[in-house]
Amino acid sequence: MPSDKQLARMAILDESGLERVKAMHPWIFRGNLRQIPKCAPGDLVAFTDRGGTIKGWGLWSESALSIRVLSYGTKRPDQMGLLRERITSALDWRKTWCQGEEAFRWVHGEADGLPGIVADLYGDVLSLQVSAAGWYRHLDKVATVFRKVRKLSSIVLRNETKHLEKEGIPKEVRALLGEIPAEPLKIKMGSIYELIDIEKGQKTGAYLDVKNIPRMIAPLFKDARVLDCFSYQGHFGLHALAAGASEVVGIEQSQPAIDIARKNLEINGLPQKMDWICGNAFDIMRKMDSDRERFDVVIMDPPPFSPSKGQIDSAKRGYKELALRGFNRLKNGGYLVFLSCSHSFSRDMLLSTLNEAAMDANVSCKIALEIHQPFDHPVLAAVPETDYLKGFVMGVQI
Ligand SMILES: C[S@@+](CC[C@H](N)C(=O)[O-])C[C@H]1O[C@@H](n2cnc3c(N)ncnc32)[C@H](O)[C@@H]1O
């Protein structure tokens, strides 16, 4: 039985907290606690039942997400030993599922037992996001452990998201090992090479979660006229060209992304049959409505519209408008490829939204393929929040 002094340093769970622990959910919120421990942000704390029996250990945070669970049982884990073990096993998973891939997500937070860490590998360069105070305070050690598990030329910290503030972590981009690459890296992404700007590119440099989708839909591209909406650095459109598309139009609001996409077209020696329109996709799609342009394949890969539960209605409106405009741009027998990376917007919500848009567009749809997160972004079966990427490829009859 712990002494009163020891007990004061522990988080005592209420019934809801104990339920979460039983379900092996790695997040314990402030509302799941009977007693807030006397400790500093980032400390490794024990969480207990009412009688003081230790149920497990996690990283303390001053935010509403109070504890990120690292381990269960009474034994205090060695934090760096646990890190090494988990990044090794995360790498083993990728060795099985991402064979021969030059870029992949090495650590996907909770799904790899490491809440607060996302690590994307591009060749020998690691692009790292550390969003929990309990890891941030040991940043140099964290970098050393990654370096010990795999040969790396640089580790670049890409800490820029707005959630960092709640953890008291500064926004910063800096090298933790080696130097930030002076030039974008040339990385094989699927069947083409892409330039990845580790310092300024979106996310950690690229959208690795959609990397394999062009390969899955390659049969649609032969001789097709393709619209790649939200095209970033041209990943879908350039794969479409490589697979025989007759012409591709990209829509993207970021001019730097379009500039890199043009270079990607060149470095792959692809035919100059892709062009980009820079601007807001909603406005451009509205204009295309009045011009009545038609495509064989329309790809929609928008940014997240509902990061939180409160934004579901507005997300639905956004998705529906895009889907409707996408359907309206298709030739008879064409395909709509529609993706959502909104955490709170479920697969069923997306399907019903696409169906509503199809009804309004007066088209009939047949699902050719359902898209889900790739192997390097695993979903924890017990944690629905880790399941965020969904999509449908629909054959459309007008
Ligand atoms: C999910 S990413 C697309 C990733 C891309 N499909 C790929 O394979 O790399 C969303 C993209 O949409 C762009 N974007 C965000 N809002 C936009 C808008 N309203 N109009 C046009 N582009 C937008 C972002 O700059 C980003 O490149």
XYZ file of N, CA and C in Angstrom, residues 237-380:
432
model
N -2.198 13.340 -59.625
C -2.208 13.725 -61.046
C -1.009 13.168 -61.799
N 0.169 13.225 -61.177
C 1.369 12.743 -61.863
C 1.329 11.215 -62.006
N 0.789 10.532 -61.000
C 0.610 9.083 -61.149
C -0.390 8.793 -62.273
N -1.418 9.638 -62.387
C -2.398 9.429 -63.461
C -1.706 9.530 -64.821
N -0.841 10.550 -64.969
C -0.107 10.698 -66.243
C 0.772 9.480 -66.502
N 1.472 9.053 -65.432
C 2.369 7.893 -65.582
C 1.574 6.654 -65.983
N 0.294 6.601 -65.608
C -0.535 5.426 -65.937
C -1.335 5.643 -67.225
N -1.002 6.706 -67.969
C -1.584 6.843 -69.310
C -2.703 7.843 -69.466
N -2.906 8.734 -68.470
C -3.967 9.747 -68.611
C -3.673 10.648 -69.809
N -4.742 11.107 -70.471
C -4.528 11.954 -71.656
C -4.275 13.398 -71.231
N -4.831 13.799 -70.090
C -4.676 15.181 -69.626
C -5.067 15.247 -68.157
N -4.367 16.085 -67.374
C -4.732 16.243 -65.957
C -4.795 17.733 -65.618
N -5.846 18.097 -64.881
C -5.945 19.455 -64.349
C -5.869 19.338 -62.828
N -4.954 20.092 -62.224
C -4.838 20.102 -60.765
C -5.415 21.395 -60.206
N -6.055 21.309 -59.057
C -6.526 22.516 -58.364
C -5.878 22.517 -56.982
N -5.249 23.646 -56.634
C -4.514 23.703 -55.361
C -4.360 25.172 -54.961
N -4.542 25.451 -53.679
C -4.445 26.853 -53.247
C -3.012 27.295 -52.926
N -2.114 26.314 -52.750
C -0.744 26.679 -52.378
C 0.150 26.765 -53.627
N 0.629 27.997 -53.917
C 1.513 28.165 -55.088
C 2.840 27.417 -54.900
N 3.460 27.460 -53.677
C 4.702 26.676 -53.516
C 4.496 25.188 -53.818
N 3.320 24.649 -53.456
C 3.060 23.224 -53.746
C 2.978 23.003 -55.255
N 2.338 23.935 -55.957
C 2.234 23.802 -57.419
C 3.626 23.911 -58.058
N 4.457 24.819 -57.531
C 5.817 24.973 -58.092
C 6.582 23.647 -57.975
N 6.450 22.986 -56.819
C 7.150 21.696 -56.650
C 6.519 20.656 -57.578
N 5.194 20.694 -57.701
C 4.513 19.721 -58.574
C 5.038 19.835 -60.015
N 5.248 21.078 -60.479
C 5.775 21.257 -61.852
C 7.167 20.627 -61.975
N 7.972 20.807 -60.928
C 9.315 20.189 -60.948
C 9.178 18.670 -60.945
N 8.207 18.156 -60.167
C 7.990 16.698 -60.120
C 7.648 16.157 -61.514
N 6.874 16.940 -62.247
C 6.523 16.534 -63.619
C 7.801 16.375 -64.444
N 8.685 17.355 -64.288
C 9.942 17.335 -65.067
C 10.870 16.202 -64.652
N 11.084 16.051 -63.336
C 12.106 15.058 -62.914
C 11.692 13.639 -63.267
N 10.403 13.438 -63.520
C 9.945 12.088 -63.894
C 9.870 11.915 -65.414
N 10.201 12.991 -66.152
C 10.155 12.918 -67.610
C 8.752 12.584 -68.128
N 7.740 13.067 -67.411
C 6.363 12.771 -67.832
C 5.938 13.754 -68.922
N 4.962 13.381 -69.761
C 4.505 14.318 -70.795
C 3.907 15.584 -70.171
N 4.096 16.705 -70.838
C 3.617 17.996 -70.288
C 2.101 18.102 -70.490
N 1.393 17.205 -69.855
C -0.063 17.197 -70.038
C -0.804 17.455 -68.733
N -0.072 18.015 -67.745
C -0.760 18.393 -66.509
C -0.632 19.892 -66.323
N -1.734 20.528 -66.002
C -1.684 21.949 -65.682
C -2.421 22.206 -64.371
N -2.110 23.326 -63.742
C -2.668 23.594 -62.417
C -3.410 24.910 -62.409
N -4.461 24.963 -61.611
C -5.144 26.220 -61.347
C -4.925 26.495 -59.862
N -4.352 27.671 -59.579
C -4.072 28.009 -58.182
C -5.244 28.817 -57.624
N -5.835 28.350 -56.550
C -6.928 29.105 -55.935
C -7.784 28.220 -55.073
N -8.897 28.801 -54.646
C -9.826 28.088 -53.762
C -10.659 27.092 -54.576
N -10.567 25.827 -54.203
C -11.228 24.766 -54.985
C -12.735 24.996 -55.100
N -13.350 25.546 -54.046
C -14.802 25.753 -54.098
C -15.141 26.764 -55.196
N -14.371 27.852 -55.266
C -14.632 28.877 -56.293
C -14.342 28.317 -57.681
N -13.252 27.586 -57.795
C -12.849 27.078 -59.125
C -13.867 26.041 -59.617
N -14.348 25.195 -58.696
C -15.354 24.199 -59.095
C -16.658 24.892 -59.513
N -16.989 25.998 -58.827
C -18.200 26.743 -59.219
C -18.050 27.275 -60.634
N -16.868 27.778 -60.945
C -16.621 28.328 -62.285
C -16.704 27.206 -63.316
N -16.128 26.044 -62.944
C -16.165 24.905 -63.879
C -17.608 24.474 -64.142
N -18.487 24.664 -63.138
C -19.905 24.341 -63.307
C -20.482 25.157 -64.458
N -20.142 26.460 -64.459
C -20.741 27.289 -65.513
C -20.087 26.993 -66.854
N -18.824 26.562 -66.867
C -18.165 26.233 -68.147
C -18.525 24.829 -68.636
N -19.122 24.010 -67.756
C -19.583 22.649 -68.088
C -18.467 21.736 -68.604
N -17.279 21.902 -67.996
C -16.176 20.990 -68.366
C -16.478 19.582 -67.896
N -15.976 18.563 -68.595
C -16.235 17.176 -68.186
C -14.932 16.380 -68.090
N -14.900 15.457 -67.134
C -13.714 14.621 -66.919
C -14.128 13.151 -66.812
N -13.134 12.264 -67.027
C -13.397 10.826 -66.833
C -13.223 10.443 -65.359
N -12.273 11.116 -64.697
C -12.019 10.815 -63.278
C -11.893 12.144 -62.520
N -12.626 12.260 -61.416
C -12.479 13.436 -60.548
C -11.996 12.935 -59.182
N -10.861 13.484 -58.732
C -10.300 13.091 -57.419
C -10.482 14.272 -56.464
N -11.035 13.979 -55.299
C -11.224 15.024 -54.280
C -10.536 14.562 -53.003
N -9.460 15.240 -52.623
C -8.739 14.885 -51.388
C -8.588 16.147 -50.538
N -9.723 16.640 -49.994
C -9.669 17.924 -49.269
C -8.965 17.821 -47.917
N -8.604 18.984 -47.341
C -8.043 18.975 -45.976
C -9.152 18.586 -45.000
N -8.807 18.288 -43.727
C -9.868 17.919 -42.780
C -10.854 19.064 -42.575
N -12.154 18.757 -42.628
C -13.175 19.788 -42.395
C -13.731 19.722 -40.979
N -13.579 18.571 -40.295
C -14.127 18.509 -38.927
C -13.120 17.888 -37.974
N -12.114 18.678 -37.585
C -11.147 18.139 -36.625
C -11.835 17.777 -35.306
N -12.943 18.467 -34.983
C -13.603 18.138 -33.711
C -15.076 17.843 -33.944
N -15.704 17.248 -32.924
C -17.090 16.805 -33.055
C -18.044 17.958 -33.335
N -17.733 19.154 -32.828
C -18.626 20.303 -32.991
C -18.741 20.791 -34.420
N -17.866 20.296 -35.297
C -17.860 20.863 -36.657
C -18.448 19.912 -37.694
N -19.200 18.924 -37.229
C -19.673 17.896 -38.161
C -20.648 18.452 -39.198
N -21.568 19.338 -38.762
C -22.558 19.856 -39.720
C -21.893 20.665 -40.824
N -20.940 21.514 -40.434
C -20.301 22.333 -41.474
C -19.423 21.449 -42.362
N -18.825 20.404 -41.766
C -18.026 19.478 -42.589
C -18.922 18.799 -43.612
N -20.093 18.380 -43.168
C -21.024 17.687 -44.070
C -21.405 18.612 -45.246
N -21.661 19.885 -44.915
C -22.013 20.826 -45.985
C -20.868 20.953 -46.985
N -19.645 21.058 -46.461
C -18.471 21.199 -47.335
C -18.290 19.979 -48.218
N -18.347 18.790 -47.596
C -18.176 17.550 -48.377
C -19.275 17.413 -49.433
N -20.503 17.766 -49.017
C -21.615 17.584 -49.957
C -21.450 18.507 -51.168
N -21.065 19.741 -50.895
C -20.880 20.671 -52.017
C -19.798 20.157 -52.968
N -18.697 19.701 -52.386
C -17.611 19.208 -53.244
C -18.049 17.983 -54.047
N -18.738 17.061 -53.374
C -19.163 15.837 -54.064
C -20.132 16.184 -55.191
N -21.070 17.073 -54.896
C -22.052 17.470 -55.912
C -21.349 18.072 -57.129
N -20.412 18.959 -56.849
C -19.696 19.602 -57.969
C -18.821 18.581 -58.697
N -18.277 17.638 -57.936
C -17.488 16.571 -58.562
C -18.351 15.721 -59.492
N -19.521 15.287 -58.998
C -20.429 14.482 -59.842
C -20.787 15.251 -61.123
N -21.031 16.551 -60.961
C -21.447 17.358 -62.116
C -20.361 17.506 -63.174
N -19.131 17.223 -62.804
C -18.031 17.368 -63.760
C -17.727 16.058 -64.506
N -18.421 14.988 -64.131
C -18.082 13.680 -64.713
C -18.833 13.404 -66.006
N -18.135 12.688 -66.903
C -18.807 12.138 -68.087
C -19.581 10.893 -67.642
N -20.535 10.473 -68.432
C -21.239 9.226 -68.113
C -20.224 8.076 -68.057
N -20.298 7.256 -67.016
C -19.350 6.141 -66.874
C -18.048 6.553 -66.208
N -17.973 7.816 -65.765
C -16.743 8.273 -65.099
C -16.689 7.833 -63.632
N -15.599 8.247 -62.950
C -15.389 7.825 -61.555
C -15.115 9.029 -60.661
N -15.746 9.009 -59.482
C -15.419 9.997 -58.451
C -14.602 9.291 -57.368
N -13.416 9.842 -57.081
C -12.578 9.314 -55.989
C -12.660 10.354 -54.877
N -13.267 9.992 -53.750
C -13.527 10.996 -52.722
C -12.954 10.542 -51.383
N -12.095 11.379 -50.787
C -11.429 11.011 -49.531
C -11.797 11.988 -48.413
N -11.799 11.482 -47.195
C -11.972 12.356 -46.028
C -10.944 11.960 -44.965
N -10.214 12.969 -44.462
C -9.251 12.689 -43.385
C -9.705 13.367 -42.092
N -11.015 13.651 -41.991
C -11.557 14.288 -40.790
C -11.782 13.244 -39.706
N -11.146 13.418 -38.563
C -11.235 12.415 -37.492
C -12.675 12.159 -37.055
N -13.448 13.234 -36.914
C -14.792 13.041 -36.346
C -15.840 12.697 -37.393
N -15.456 12.642 -38.633
C -16.429 12.367 -39.694
C -16.278 10.903 -40.102
N -17.278 10.087 -39.734
C -17.115 8.640 -39.877
C -17.307 8.186 -41.329
N -16.966 6.962 -41.553
C -17.146 6.326 -42.871
C -18.626 6.364 -43.279
N -19.533 6.081 -42.315
C -20.963 6.077 -42.633
C -21.467 7.484 -42.950
N -20.947 8.456 -42.216
C -21.337 9.851 -42.499
C -20.898 10.226 -43.913
N -19.694 9.817 -44.282
C -19.195 10.163 -45.614
C -20.056 9.502 -46.688
N -20.364 8.221 -46.493
C -21.150 7.516 -47.511
C -22.532 8.145 -47.649
N -23.160 8.486 -46.516
C -24.501 9.068 -46.645
C -24.417 10.461 -47.274
N -23.360 11.209 -47.000
C -23.195 12.530 -47.626
C -23.009 12.377 -49.141
N -22.197 11.389 -49.536
C -21.974 11.168 -50.973
C -23.292 10.750 -51.648
N -24.081 9.939 -50.937
C -25.372 9.529 -51.497
C -26.317 10.705 -51.653
N -26.342 11.590 -50.654
C -27.208 12.784 -50.769
C -26.777 13.634 -51.964
N -25.462 13.783 -52.119
C -24.958 14.597 -53.243
C -25.318 13.923 -54.570
N -25.230 12.587 -54.605
C -25.555 11.862 -55.844
C -27.023 12.073 -56.192
N -27.886 12.066 -55.163
C -29.322 12.284 -55.415
C -29.548 13.676 -55.984
N -28.896 14.664 -55.367
C -29.061 16.039 -55.856
C -28.522 16.188 -57.279
N -27.463 15.426 -57.585
C -26.867 15.526 -58.933
C -27.621 14.639 -59.934
N -28.547 13.850 -59.395
C -29.330 12.946 -60.245
C -28.458 11.919 -60.968
N -27.513 11.334 -60.229
C -26.650 10.298 -60.816
C -26.770 9.028 -59.976
N -26.445 7.890 -60.593
C -26.442 6.652 -59.819
C -24.990 6.198 -59.652
N -24.671 5.712 -58.444
C -23.266 5.391 -58.119
C -23.115 3.929 -57.740
N -22.002 3.373 -58.156
C -21.678 1.999 -57.777
C -20.310 2.063 -57.090
N -20.199 1.489 -55.877
C -18.902 1.565 -55.180
C -17.943 0.554 -55.804
N -16.866 1.066 -56.378
C -15.858 0.179 -56.974
C -14.835 -0.233 -55.926
N -14.568 0.673 -54.984
C -13.499 0.427 -54.028
C -13.730 1.293 -52.793
N -13.471 0.697 -51.631
C -13.518 1.496 -50.409
C -12.077 1.678 -49.919
N -11.768 2.899 -49.526
C -10.381 3.208 -49.145
C -10.279 3.402 -47.638
N -9.178 2.922 -47.099
C -8.969 3.005 -45.654
C -7.504 3.339 -45.411
N -7.154 3.594 -44.141
C -5.768 3.942 -43.822
C -4.776 2.877 -44.274
N -3.597 3.300 -44.699
C -2.591 2.318 -45.132
C -1.879 1.654 -43.946
N -1.068 0.670 -44.260
C -0.395 -0.148 -43.240
C 0.472 0.653 -42.269
N 1.045 1.758 -42.773
C 1.950 2.513 -41.898
C 1.203 3.554 -41.060
N -0.144 3.585 -41.176
C -0.973 4.434 -40.312
C -1.996 3.525 -39.627
N -1.518 2.521 -38.859
C -2.463 1.520 -38.351
C -3.513 2.113 -37.411
N -4.653 1.462 -37.386
C -5.734 1.851 -36.478
C -5.668 0.918 -35.275
N -5.787 1.471 -34.068
C -5.885 0.617 -32.872
C -7.327 0.170 -32.767
